[in-house]
Short mmCIF file of C-alpha atoms in Angstrom, two decimals:
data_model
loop_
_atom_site.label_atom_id
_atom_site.label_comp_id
_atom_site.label_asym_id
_atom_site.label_seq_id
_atom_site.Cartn_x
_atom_site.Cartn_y
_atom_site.Cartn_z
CA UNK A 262 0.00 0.00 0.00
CA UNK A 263 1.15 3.73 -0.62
CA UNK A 264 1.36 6.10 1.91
CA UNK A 265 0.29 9.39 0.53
CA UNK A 266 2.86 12.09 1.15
CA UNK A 267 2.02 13.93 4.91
CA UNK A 268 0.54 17.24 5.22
CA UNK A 269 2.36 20.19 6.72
CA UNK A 270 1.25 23.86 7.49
CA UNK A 271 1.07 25.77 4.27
CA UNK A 272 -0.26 22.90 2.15
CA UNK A 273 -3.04 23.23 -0.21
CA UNK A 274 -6.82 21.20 0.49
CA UNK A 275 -9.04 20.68 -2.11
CA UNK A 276 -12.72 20.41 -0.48
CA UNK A 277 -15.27 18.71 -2.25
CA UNK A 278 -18.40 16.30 -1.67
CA UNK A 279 -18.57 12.83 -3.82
CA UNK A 280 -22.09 12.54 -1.57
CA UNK A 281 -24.82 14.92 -0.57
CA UNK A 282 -25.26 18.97 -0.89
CA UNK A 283 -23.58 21.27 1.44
CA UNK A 284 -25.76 23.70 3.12
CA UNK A 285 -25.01 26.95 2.32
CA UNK A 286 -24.76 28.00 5.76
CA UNK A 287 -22.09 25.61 6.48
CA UNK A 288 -19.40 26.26 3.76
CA UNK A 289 -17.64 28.87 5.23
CA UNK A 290 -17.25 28.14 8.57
CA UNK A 291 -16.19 24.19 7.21
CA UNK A 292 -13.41 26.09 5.12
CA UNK A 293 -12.17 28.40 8.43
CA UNK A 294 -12.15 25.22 10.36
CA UNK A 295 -9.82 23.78 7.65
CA UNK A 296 -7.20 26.98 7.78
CA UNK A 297 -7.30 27.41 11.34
CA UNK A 298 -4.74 24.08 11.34
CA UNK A 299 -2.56 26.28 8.88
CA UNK A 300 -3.88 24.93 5.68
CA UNK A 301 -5.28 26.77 2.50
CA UNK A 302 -8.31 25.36 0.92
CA UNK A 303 -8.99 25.16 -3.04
CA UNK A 304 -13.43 24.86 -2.91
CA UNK A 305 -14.42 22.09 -5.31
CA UNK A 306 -17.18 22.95 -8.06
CA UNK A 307 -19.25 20.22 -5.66
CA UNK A 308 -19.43 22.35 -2.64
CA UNK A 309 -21.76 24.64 -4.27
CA UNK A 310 -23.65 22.37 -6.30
CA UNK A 311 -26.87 20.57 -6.10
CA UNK A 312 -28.60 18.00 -7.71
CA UNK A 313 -31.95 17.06 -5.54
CA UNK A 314 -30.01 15.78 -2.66
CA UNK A 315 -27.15 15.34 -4.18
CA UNK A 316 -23.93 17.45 -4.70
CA UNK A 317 -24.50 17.87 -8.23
CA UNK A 318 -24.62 15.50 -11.03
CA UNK A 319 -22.78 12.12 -10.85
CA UNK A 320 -20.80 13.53 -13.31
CA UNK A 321 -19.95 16.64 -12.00
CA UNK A 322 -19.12 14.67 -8.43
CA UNK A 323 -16.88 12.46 -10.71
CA UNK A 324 -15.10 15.20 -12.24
CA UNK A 325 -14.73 17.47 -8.94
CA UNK A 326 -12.41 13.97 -7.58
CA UNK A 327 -10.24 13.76 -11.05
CA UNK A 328 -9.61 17.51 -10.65
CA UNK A 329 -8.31 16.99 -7.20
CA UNK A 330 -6.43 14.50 -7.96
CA UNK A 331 -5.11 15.73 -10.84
CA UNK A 332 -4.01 19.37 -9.51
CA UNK A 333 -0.15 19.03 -8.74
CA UNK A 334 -1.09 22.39 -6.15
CA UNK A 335 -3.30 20.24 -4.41
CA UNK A 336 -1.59 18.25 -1.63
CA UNK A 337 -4.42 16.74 0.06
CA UNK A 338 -8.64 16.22 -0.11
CA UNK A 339 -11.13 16.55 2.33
CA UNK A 340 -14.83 15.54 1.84
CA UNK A 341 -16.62 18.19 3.02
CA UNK A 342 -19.75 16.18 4.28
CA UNK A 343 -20.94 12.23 3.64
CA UNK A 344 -24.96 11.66 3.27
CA UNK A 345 -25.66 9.84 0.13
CA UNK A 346 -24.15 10.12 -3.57
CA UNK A 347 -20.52 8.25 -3.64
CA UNK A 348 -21.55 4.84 -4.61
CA UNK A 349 -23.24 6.45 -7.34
CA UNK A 350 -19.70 7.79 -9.22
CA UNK A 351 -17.54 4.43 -8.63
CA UNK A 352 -18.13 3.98 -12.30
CA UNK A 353 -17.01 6.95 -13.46
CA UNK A 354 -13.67 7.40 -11.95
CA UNK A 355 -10.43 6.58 -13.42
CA UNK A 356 -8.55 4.35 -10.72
CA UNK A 357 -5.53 4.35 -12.58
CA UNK A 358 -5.52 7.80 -12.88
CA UNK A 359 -5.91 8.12 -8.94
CA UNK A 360 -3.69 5.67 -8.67
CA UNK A 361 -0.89 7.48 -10.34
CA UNK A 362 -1.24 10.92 -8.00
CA UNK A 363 -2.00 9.24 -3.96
CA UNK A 364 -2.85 11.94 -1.98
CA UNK A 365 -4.05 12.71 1.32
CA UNK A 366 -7.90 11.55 1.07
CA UNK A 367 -10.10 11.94 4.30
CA UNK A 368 -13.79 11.55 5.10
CA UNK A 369 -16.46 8.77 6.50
CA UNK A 370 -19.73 7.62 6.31
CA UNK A 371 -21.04 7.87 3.09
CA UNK A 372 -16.88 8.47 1.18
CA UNK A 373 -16.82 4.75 2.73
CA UNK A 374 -17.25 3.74 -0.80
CA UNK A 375 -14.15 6.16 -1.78
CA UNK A 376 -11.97 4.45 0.59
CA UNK A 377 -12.95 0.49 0.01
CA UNK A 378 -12.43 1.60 -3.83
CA UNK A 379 -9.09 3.58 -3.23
CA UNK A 380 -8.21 1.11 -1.41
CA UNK A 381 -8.44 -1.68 -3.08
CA UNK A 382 -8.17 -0.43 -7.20
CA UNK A 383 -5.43 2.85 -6.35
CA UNK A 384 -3.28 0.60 -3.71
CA UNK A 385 -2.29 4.17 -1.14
CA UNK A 386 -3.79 4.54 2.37
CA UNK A 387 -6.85 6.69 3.14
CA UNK A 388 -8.25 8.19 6.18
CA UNK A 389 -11.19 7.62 8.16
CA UNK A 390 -12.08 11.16 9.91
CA UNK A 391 -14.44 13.58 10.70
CA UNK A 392 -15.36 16.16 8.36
CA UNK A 393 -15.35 20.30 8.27
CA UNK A 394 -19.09 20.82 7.52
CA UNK A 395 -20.13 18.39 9.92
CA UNK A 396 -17.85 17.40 13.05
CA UNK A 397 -15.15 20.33 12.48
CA UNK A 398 -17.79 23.34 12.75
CA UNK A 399 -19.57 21.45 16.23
CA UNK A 400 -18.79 23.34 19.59
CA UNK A 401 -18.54 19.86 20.84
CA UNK A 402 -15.53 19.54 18.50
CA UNK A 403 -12.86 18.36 21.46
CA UNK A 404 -9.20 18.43 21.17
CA UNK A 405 -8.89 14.33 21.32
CA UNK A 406 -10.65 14.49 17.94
CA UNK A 407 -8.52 17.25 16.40
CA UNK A 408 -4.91 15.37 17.60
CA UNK A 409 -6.20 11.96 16.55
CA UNK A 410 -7.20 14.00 13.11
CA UNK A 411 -3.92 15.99 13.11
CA UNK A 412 -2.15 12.63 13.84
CA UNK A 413 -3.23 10.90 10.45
CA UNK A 414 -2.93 13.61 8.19
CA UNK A 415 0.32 15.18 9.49
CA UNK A 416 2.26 11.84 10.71
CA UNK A 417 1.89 9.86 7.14
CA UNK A 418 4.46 6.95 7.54
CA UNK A 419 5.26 7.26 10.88
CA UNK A 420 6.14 3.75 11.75
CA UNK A 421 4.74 2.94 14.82
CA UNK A 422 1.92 4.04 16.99
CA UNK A 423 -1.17 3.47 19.20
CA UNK A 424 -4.51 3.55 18.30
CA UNK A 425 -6.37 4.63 21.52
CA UNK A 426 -9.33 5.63 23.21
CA UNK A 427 -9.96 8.74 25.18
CA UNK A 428 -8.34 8.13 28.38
CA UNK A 429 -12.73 8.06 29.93
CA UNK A 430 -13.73 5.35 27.86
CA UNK A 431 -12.46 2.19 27.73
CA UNK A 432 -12.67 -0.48 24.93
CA UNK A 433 -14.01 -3.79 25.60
CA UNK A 434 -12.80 -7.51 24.58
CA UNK A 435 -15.43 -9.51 22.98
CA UNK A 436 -13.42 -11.61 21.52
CA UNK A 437 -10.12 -12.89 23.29
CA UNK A 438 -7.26 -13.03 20.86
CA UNK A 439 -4.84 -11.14 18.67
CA UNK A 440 -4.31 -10.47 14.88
CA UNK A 441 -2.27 -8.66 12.59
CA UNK A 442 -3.55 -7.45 9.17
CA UNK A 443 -4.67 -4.79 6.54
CA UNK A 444 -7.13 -2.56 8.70
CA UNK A 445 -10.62 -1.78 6.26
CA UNK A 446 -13.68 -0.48 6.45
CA UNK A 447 -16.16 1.90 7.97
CA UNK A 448 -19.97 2.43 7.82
CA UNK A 449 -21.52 -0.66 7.67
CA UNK A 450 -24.22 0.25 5.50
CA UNK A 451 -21.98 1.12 2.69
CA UNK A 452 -19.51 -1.91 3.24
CA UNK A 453 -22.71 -3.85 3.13
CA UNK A 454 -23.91 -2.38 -0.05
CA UNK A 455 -20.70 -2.87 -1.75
CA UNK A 456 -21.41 -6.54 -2.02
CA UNK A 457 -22.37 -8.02 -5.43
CA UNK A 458 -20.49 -4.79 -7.12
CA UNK A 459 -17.25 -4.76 -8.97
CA UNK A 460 -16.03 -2.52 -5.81
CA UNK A 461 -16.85 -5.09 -3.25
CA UNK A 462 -14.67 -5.33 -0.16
CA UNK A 463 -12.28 -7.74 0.49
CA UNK A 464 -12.48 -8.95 4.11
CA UNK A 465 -9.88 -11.93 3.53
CA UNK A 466 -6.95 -11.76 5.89
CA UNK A 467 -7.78 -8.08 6.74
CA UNK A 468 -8.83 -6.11 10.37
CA UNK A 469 -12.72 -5.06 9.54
CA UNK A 470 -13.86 -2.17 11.35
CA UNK A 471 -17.87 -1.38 11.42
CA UNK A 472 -19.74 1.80 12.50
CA UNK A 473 -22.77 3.24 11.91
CA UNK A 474 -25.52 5.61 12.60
CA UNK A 475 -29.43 6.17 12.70
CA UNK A 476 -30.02 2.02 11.77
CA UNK A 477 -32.54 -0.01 14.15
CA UNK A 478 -31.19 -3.14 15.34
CA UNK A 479 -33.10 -4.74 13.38
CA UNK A 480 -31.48 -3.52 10.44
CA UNK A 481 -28.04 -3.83 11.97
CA UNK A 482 -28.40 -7.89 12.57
CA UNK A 483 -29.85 -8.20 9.01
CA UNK A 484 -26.73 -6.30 7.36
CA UNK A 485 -24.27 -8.45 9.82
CA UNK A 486 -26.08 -11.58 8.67
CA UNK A 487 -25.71 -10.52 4.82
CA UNK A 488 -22.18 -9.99 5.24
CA UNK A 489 -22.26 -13.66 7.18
CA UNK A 490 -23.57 -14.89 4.35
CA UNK A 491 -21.53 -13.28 1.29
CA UNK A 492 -18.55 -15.42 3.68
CA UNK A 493 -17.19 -11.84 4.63
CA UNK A 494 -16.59 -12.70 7.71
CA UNK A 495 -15.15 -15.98 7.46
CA UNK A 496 -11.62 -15.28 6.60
CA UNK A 497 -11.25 -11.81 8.68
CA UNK A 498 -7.77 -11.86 11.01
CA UNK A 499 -10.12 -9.63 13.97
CA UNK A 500 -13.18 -7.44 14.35
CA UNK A 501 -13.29 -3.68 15.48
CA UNK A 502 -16.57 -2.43 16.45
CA UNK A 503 -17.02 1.72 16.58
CA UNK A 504 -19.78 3.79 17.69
CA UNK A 505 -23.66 2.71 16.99
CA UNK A 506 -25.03 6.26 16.91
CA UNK A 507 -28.91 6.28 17.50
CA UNK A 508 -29.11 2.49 16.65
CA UNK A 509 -31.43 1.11 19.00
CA UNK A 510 -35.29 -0.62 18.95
CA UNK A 511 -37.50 -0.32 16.05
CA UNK A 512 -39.90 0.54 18.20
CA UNK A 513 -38.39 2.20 21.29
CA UNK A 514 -42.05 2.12 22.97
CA UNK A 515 -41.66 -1.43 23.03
CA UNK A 516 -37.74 -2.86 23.54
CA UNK A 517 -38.30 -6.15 24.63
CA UNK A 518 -39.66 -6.97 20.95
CA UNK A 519 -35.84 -6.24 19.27
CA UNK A 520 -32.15 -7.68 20.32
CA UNK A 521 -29.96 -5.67 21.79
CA UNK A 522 -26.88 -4.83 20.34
CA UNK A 523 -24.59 -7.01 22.49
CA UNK A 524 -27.23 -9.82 21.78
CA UNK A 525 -26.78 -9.15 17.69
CA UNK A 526 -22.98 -9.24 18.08
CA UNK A 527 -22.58 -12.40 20.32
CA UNK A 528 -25.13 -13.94 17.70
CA UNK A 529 -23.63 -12.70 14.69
CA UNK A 530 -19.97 -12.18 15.04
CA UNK A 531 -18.77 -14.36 18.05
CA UNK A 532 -19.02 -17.74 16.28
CA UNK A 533 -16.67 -16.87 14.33
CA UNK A 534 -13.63 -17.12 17.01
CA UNK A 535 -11.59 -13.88 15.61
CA UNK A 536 -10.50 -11.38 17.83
CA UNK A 537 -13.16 -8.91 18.30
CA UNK A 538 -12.69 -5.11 20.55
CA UNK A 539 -15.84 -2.81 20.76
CA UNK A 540 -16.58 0.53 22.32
CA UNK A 541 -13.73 2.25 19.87
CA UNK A 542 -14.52 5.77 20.09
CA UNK A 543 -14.84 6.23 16.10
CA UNK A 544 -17.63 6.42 14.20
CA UNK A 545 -20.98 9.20 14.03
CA UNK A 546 -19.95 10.66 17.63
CA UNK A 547 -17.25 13.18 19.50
CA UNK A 548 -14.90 12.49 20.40
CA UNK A 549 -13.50 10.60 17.75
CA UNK A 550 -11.24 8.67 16.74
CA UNK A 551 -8.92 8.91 12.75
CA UNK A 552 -8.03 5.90 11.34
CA UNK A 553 -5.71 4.65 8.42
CA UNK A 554 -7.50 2.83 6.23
CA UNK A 555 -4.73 0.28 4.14
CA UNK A 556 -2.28 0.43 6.98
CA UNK A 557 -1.15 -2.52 8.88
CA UNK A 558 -2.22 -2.90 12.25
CA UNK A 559 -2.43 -5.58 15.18
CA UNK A 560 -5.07 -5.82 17.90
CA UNK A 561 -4.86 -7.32 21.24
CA UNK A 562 -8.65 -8.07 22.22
CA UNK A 563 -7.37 -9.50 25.71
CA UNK A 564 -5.47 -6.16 26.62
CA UNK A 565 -7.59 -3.66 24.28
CA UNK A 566 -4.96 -2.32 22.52
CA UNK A 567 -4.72 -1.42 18.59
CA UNK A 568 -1.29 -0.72 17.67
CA UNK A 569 -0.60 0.62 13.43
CA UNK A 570 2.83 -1.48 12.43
CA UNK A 571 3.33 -0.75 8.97
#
């Protein structure tokens, strides 16, 4: 995997969305956020652009990640938001041509598409982070989240180093065991919906970490299953499980009709014997924690600890 070159004070961001419209309202204080850590900002065609609920066409999404790319004065990209729209433009970009210029890329959620495909079809490392319009611009935004961010982006190819939780909330073994591999993944919902695609993931031999947001349980155990069943989680080395934002009861008036959680995961994902941690801070919530998506990293369930080796 390629490690993208790190970025330093002075560098140039290009901010765009691959996914859903940026409120108006939002854009400028999402680009402030950006040069208040000492870096100028180039604003991508797709930060003003809408198409229904999208950030303009598919084509003009496409096109707004080539230029990026492309641009030898831009040193690094930041998706401005997630919501919906990246899936939509895997088709239309030129993975060699990525390929050929890794930069910096950072986002979640919804640019979990971006990163399975960079991934896997460009071969550099990507990063799993919050984002300007959303996290950065929230008075809730903590300084744990900004060093973790500040960490990935600025510390490219540092050798060695911890992943860990704030120092208030501990991680929890679910499975006991340790395992080294390719750390991948991110929302579930999109790693789910990559299956069957040309830009499915590849779970074999790899570190999966899941997140998501705003799902019932219900609809968590039957995307955990579908991944059971595509045999994604057969060959996995170990399991990270982030934050489950707002994912509770289909019907909250009424619990004791769904499974919690805990229930889903011990159902699901503990038959398989891999090393599993929850309760990583990372995910829809602050604080939270960046990760390096393509890296190698091991994970000791037994004493909670994520360490990135290579």
């Amino acid at each position: 995997m390629i490690c993208p070159k790190a970025l330093k004070k002075g560098d140039t961001i290009g901010l765009i969305s691959a996914s859903g419209a940026t409120p108006p309202d939002r854009l400028q204080p999402a680009i402030a956020s950006i040069e208040k850590l000492g870096l100028k900002v180039v604003v991508g065609e797709t930060c003003h652009a809408r198409h229904g609920y999208l950030a303009g066409t598919d084509d003009q999404r496409a096109a707004d990640v080539h230029r990026m790319f492309q641009d030898p004065t831009i040193d690094g990209i930041f998706c401005v938001r997630g919501g919906y729209g990246a899936t939509k433009i895997l088709p239309l970009l030129d993975f060699e041509v990525i390929k050929a210029n890794p930069k910096v890329f950072v986002g979640y959620s919804d640019v979990t598409a971006l990163h399975i495909a960079f991934n896997q079809l460009s071969g550099f490392v990507t990063y799993h982070t919050p984002m300007p319009s959303t996290e950065f611009i929230r008075q809730e935004m903590d300084d744990y989240t900004w060093q973790s961010f500040c960490q990935q982006i600025m510390a490219v190819g540092v050798e060695e180093y911890d992943l860990e939780n704030p120092v208030d909330q501990p991680m929890s073994k679910l499975v006991a065991g340790s395992a080294t591999g390719t750390l991948i993944g991110g929302n579930l919902t999109l790693v789910t919906a990559s299956l069957g695609t040309p830009y499915e993931i590849d779970t074999k031999g790899k570190i999966l970490f899941l997140e998501d947001i705003d799902e019932s349980e219900q609809r968590v155990d039957r995307m955990l299953t579908q991944l059971k069943l595509a045999g994604k989680l057969d060959d996995v080395a170990g399991i990270l499980l982030g934050a489950w934002t707002n994912c509770g009861p289909e019907n909250p008036q009424k619990p004791e009709q769904s499974l919690s959680l805990q229930t889903i995961f011990e159902e699901i994902l503990v038959p398989f014997n891999k090393p599993i941690i929850s309760g990583i801070a990372c995910g829809h919530c602050l604080p939270t924690m960046s990760l390096p998506l393509g890296r190698t990293i091991t994970m000791d369930a037994d004493n909670h600890r994520i360490r990135v080796v290579r």
